[in-house]
mmCIF file of C-alpha atoms in Angstrom:
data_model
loop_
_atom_site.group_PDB
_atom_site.id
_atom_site.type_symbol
_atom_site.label_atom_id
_atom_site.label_comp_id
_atom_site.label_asym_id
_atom_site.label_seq_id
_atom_site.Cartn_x
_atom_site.Cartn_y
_atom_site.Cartn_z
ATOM 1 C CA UNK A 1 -47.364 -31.912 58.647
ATOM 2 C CA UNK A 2 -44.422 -32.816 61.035
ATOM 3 C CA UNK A 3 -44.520 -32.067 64.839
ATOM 4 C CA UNK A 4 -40.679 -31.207 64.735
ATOM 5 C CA UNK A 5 -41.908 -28.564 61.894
ATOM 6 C CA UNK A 6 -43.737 -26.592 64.949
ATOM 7 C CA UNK A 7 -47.120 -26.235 63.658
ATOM 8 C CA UNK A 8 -49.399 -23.522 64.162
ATOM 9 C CA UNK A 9 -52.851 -22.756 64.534
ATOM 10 C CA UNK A 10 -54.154 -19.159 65.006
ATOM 11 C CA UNK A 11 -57.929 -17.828 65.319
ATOM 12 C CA UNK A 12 -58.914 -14.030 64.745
ATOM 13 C CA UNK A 13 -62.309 -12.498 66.044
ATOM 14 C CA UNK A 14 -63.208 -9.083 65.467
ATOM 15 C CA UNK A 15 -64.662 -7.484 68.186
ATOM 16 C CA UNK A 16 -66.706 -4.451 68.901
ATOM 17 C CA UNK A 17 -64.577 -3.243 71.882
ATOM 18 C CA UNK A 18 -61.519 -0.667 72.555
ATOM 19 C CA UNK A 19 -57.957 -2.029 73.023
ATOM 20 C CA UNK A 20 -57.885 -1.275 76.690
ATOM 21 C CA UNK A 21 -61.419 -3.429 77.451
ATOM 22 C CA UNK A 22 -60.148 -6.773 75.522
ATOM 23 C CA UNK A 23 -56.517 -6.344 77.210
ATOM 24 C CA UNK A 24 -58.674 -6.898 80.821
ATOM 25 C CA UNK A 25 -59.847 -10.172 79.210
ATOM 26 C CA UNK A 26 -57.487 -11.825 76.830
ATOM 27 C CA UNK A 27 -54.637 -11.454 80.147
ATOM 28 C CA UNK A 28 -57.005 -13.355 82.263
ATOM 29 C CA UNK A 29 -55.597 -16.393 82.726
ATOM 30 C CA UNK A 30 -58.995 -18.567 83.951
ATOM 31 C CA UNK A 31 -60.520 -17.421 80.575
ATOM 32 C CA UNK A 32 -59.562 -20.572 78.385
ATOM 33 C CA UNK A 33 -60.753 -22.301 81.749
ATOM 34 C CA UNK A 34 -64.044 -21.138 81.106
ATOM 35 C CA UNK A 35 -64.662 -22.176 77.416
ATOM 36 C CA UNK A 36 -62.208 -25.402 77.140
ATOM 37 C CA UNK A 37 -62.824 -28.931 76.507
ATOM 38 C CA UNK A 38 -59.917 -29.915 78.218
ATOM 39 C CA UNK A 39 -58.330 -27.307 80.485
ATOM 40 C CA UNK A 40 -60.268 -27.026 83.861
ATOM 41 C CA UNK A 41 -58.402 -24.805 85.886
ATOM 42 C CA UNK A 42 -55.315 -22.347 85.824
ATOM 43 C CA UNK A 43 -53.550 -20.738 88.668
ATOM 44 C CA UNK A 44 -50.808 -18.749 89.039
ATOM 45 C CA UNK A 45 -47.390 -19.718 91.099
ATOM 46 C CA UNK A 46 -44.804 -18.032 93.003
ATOM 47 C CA UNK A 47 -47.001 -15.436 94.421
ATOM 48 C CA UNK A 48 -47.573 -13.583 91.179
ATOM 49 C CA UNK A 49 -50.805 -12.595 89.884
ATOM 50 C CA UNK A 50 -50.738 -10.947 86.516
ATOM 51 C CA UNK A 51 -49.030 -11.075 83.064
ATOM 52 C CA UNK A 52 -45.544 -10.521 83.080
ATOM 53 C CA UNK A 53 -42.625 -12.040 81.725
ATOM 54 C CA UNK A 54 -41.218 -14.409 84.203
ATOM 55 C CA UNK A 55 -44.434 -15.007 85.982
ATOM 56 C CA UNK A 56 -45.453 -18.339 85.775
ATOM 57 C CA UNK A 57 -48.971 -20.451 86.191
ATOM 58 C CA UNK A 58 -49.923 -23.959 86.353
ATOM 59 C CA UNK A 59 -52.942 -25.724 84.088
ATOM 60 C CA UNK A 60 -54.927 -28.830 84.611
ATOM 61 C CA UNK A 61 -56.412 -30.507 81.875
ATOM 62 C CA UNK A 62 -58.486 -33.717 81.046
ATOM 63 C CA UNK A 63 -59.130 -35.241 77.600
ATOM 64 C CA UNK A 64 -59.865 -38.795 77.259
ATOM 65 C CA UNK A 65 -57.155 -39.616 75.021
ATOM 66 C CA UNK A 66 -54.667 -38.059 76.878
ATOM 67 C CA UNK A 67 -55.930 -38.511 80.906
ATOM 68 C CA UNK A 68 -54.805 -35.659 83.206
ATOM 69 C CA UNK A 69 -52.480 -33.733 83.676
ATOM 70 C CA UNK A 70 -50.697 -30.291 84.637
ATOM 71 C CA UNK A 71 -48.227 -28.042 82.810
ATOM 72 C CA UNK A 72 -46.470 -25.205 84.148
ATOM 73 C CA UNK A 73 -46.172 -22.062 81.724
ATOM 74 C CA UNK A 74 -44.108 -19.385 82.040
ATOM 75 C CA UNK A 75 -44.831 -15.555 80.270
ATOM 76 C CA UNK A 76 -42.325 -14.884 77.961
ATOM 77 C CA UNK A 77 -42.888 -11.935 76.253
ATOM 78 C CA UNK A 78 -45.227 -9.278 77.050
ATOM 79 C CA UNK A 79 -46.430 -5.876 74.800
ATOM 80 C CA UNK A 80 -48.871 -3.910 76.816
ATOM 81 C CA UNK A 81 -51.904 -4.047 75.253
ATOM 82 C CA UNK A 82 -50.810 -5.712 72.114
ATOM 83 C CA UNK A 83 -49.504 -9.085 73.141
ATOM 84 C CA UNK A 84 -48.614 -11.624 75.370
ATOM 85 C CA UNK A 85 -46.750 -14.859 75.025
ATOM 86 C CA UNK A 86 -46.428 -17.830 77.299
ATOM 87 C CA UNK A 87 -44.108 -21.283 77.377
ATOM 88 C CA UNK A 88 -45.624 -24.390 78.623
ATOM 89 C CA UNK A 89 -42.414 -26.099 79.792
ATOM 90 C CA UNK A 90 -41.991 -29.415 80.115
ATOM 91 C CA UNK A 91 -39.516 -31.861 81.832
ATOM 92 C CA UNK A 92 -37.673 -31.521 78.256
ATOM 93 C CA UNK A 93 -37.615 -28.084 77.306
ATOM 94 C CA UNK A 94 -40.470 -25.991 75.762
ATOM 95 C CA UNK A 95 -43.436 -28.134 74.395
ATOM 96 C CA UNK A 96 -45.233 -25.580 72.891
ATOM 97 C CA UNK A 97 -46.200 -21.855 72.693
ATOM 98 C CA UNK A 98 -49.000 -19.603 72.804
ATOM 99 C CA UNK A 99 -50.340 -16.112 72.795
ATOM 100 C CA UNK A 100 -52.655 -13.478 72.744
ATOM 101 C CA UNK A 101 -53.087 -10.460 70.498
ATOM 102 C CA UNK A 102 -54.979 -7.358 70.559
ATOM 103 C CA UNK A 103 -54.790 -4.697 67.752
ATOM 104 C CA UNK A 104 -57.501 -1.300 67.361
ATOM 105 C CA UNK A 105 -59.555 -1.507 63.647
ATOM 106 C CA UNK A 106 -61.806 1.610 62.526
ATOM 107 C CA UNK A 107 -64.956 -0.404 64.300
ATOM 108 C CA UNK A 108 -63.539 -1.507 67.925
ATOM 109 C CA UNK A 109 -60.609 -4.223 67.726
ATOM 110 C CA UNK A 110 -59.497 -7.476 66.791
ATOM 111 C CA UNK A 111 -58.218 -10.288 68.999
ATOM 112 C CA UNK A 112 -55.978 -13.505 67.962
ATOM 113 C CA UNK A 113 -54.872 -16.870 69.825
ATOM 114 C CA UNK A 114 -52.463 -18.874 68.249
ATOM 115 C CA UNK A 115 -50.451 -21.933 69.382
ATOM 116 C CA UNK A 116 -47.332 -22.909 68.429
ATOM 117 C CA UNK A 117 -46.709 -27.128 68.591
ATOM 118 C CA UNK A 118 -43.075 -27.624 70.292
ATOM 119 C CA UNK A 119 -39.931 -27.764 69.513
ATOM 120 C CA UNK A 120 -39.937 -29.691 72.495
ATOM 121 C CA UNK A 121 -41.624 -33.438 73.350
ATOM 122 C CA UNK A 122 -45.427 -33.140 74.423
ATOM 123 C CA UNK A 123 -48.562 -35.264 75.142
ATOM 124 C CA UNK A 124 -48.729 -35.925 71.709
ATOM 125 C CA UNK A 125 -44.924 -37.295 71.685
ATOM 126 C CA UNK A 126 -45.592 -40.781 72.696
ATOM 127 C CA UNK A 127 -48.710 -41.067 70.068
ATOM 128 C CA UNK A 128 -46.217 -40.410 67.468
ATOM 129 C CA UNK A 129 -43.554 -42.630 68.419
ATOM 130 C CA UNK A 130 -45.851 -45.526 68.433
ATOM 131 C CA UNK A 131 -47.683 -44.630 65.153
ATOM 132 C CA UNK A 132 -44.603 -42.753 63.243
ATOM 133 C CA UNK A 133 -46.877 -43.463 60.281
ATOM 134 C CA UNK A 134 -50.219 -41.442 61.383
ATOM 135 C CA UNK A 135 -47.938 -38.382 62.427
ATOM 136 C CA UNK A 136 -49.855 -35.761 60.272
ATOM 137 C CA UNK A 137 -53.209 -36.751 60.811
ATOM 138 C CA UNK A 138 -52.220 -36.664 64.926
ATOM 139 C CA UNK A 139 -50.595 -33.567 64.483
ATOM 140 C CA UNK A 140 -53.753 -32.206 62.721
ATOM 141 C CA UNK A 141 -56.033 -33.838 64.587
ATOM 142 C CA UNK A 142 -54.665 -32.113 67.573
ATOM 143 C CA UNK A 143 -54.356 -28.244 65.688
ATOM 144 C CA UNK A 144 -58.500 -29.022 65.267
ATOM 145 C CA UNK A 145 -58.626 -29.464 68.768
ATOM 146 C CA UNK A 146 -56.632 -26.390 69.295
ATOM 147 C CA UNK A 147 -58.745 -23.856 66.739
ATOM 148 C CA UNK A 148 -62.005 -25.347 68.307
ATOM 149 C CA UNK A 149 -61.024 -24.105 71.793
ATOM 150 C CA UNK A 150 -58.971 -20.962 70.813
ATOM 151 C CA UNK A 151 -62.452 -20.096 68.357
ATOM 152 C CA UNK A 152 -64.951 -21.142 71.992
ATOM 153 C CA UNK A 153 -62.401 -18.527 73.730
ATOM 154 C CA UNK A 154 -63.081 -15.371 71.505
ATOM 155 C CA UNK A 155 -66.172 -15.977 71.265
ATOM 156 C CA UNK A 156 -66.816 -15.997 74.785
ATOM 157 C CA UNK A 157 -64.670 -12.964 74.620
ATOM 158 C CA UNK A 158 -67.106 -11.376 72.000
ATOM 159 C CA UNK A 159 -70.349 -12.273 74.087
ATOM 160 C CA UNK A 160 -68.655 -10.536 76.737
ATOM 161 C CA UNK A 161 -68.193 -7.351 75.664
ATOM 162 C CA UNK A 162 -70.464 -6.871 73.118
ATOM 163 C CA UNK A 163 -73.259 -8.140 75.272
#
């Protein structure tokens, strides 16, 4: 697995909701906030204050590996009540992707995260210029990290509306 590849990691959760009710929650931005190991806080920028494309929002995030720091995302692609899609953009273009996805089933709906590594440098970038070697098992290493968080967020989601 190659970080220039753009690797992906998606989760799927079926919930016991209509469209419309996991739309309100999936296009919060705080809600990875609220289940994360690493992101803390997220606030949007340039006086907007919803999901649209163009708007944009910053995120703060700790690990220990990595220390702090802050990305700014931008929406890039938004379906009303099917999907959204942001950018986190870095200093060097995009360094990676992610996005939300709601769709109805016979029993209430079902709701997907996914991430998208790159195609731009990242966090990881420096880890796998020193250790050119150990690039798969950093790149999975980090997916795991991903899935864990994206899997804490729709179940949170679940909890929510299911009660």
């Amino acid at each position: 697995m190659r970080y220039r590849d753009q690797p992906t990691i998606e989760v799927t959760q079926r919930v016991g909701c209509d469209v419309r009710t996991l739309w309100e929650h999936v296009t919060d931005i705080t809600l990875p906030a609220r289940c994360s190991t690493e992101l803390e806080s997220v606030e949007w920028l340039d006086g907007s204050d919803g999901v649209e494309v163009g708007a944009r929002f910053r995120g703060r995030s700790k690990h220990e590996a990595f220390g702090d720091w802050e990305t700014v995302c931008e929406v890039v692609e938004v379906e009303d009540q099917r999907r959204w899609v942001w950018n986190v953009i870095g200093p060097d273009g995009v360094g990676a992707t992610w996005g939300f996805e709601v769709e109805p089933t016979s029993d209430g709906a079902l709701v997907r995260q996914w991430g998208r590594m790159g195609p731009g440098p990242s966090g990881l970038t420096p880890a796998i210029v020193a250790q050119p070697d150990k690039e798969a098992r950093i790149v999975a290493r980090r997916l795991a990290e991903w899935g864990q968080n994206m899997q804490a967020n729709l179940e949170w989601i679940r909890s929510q509306v299911e009660g």
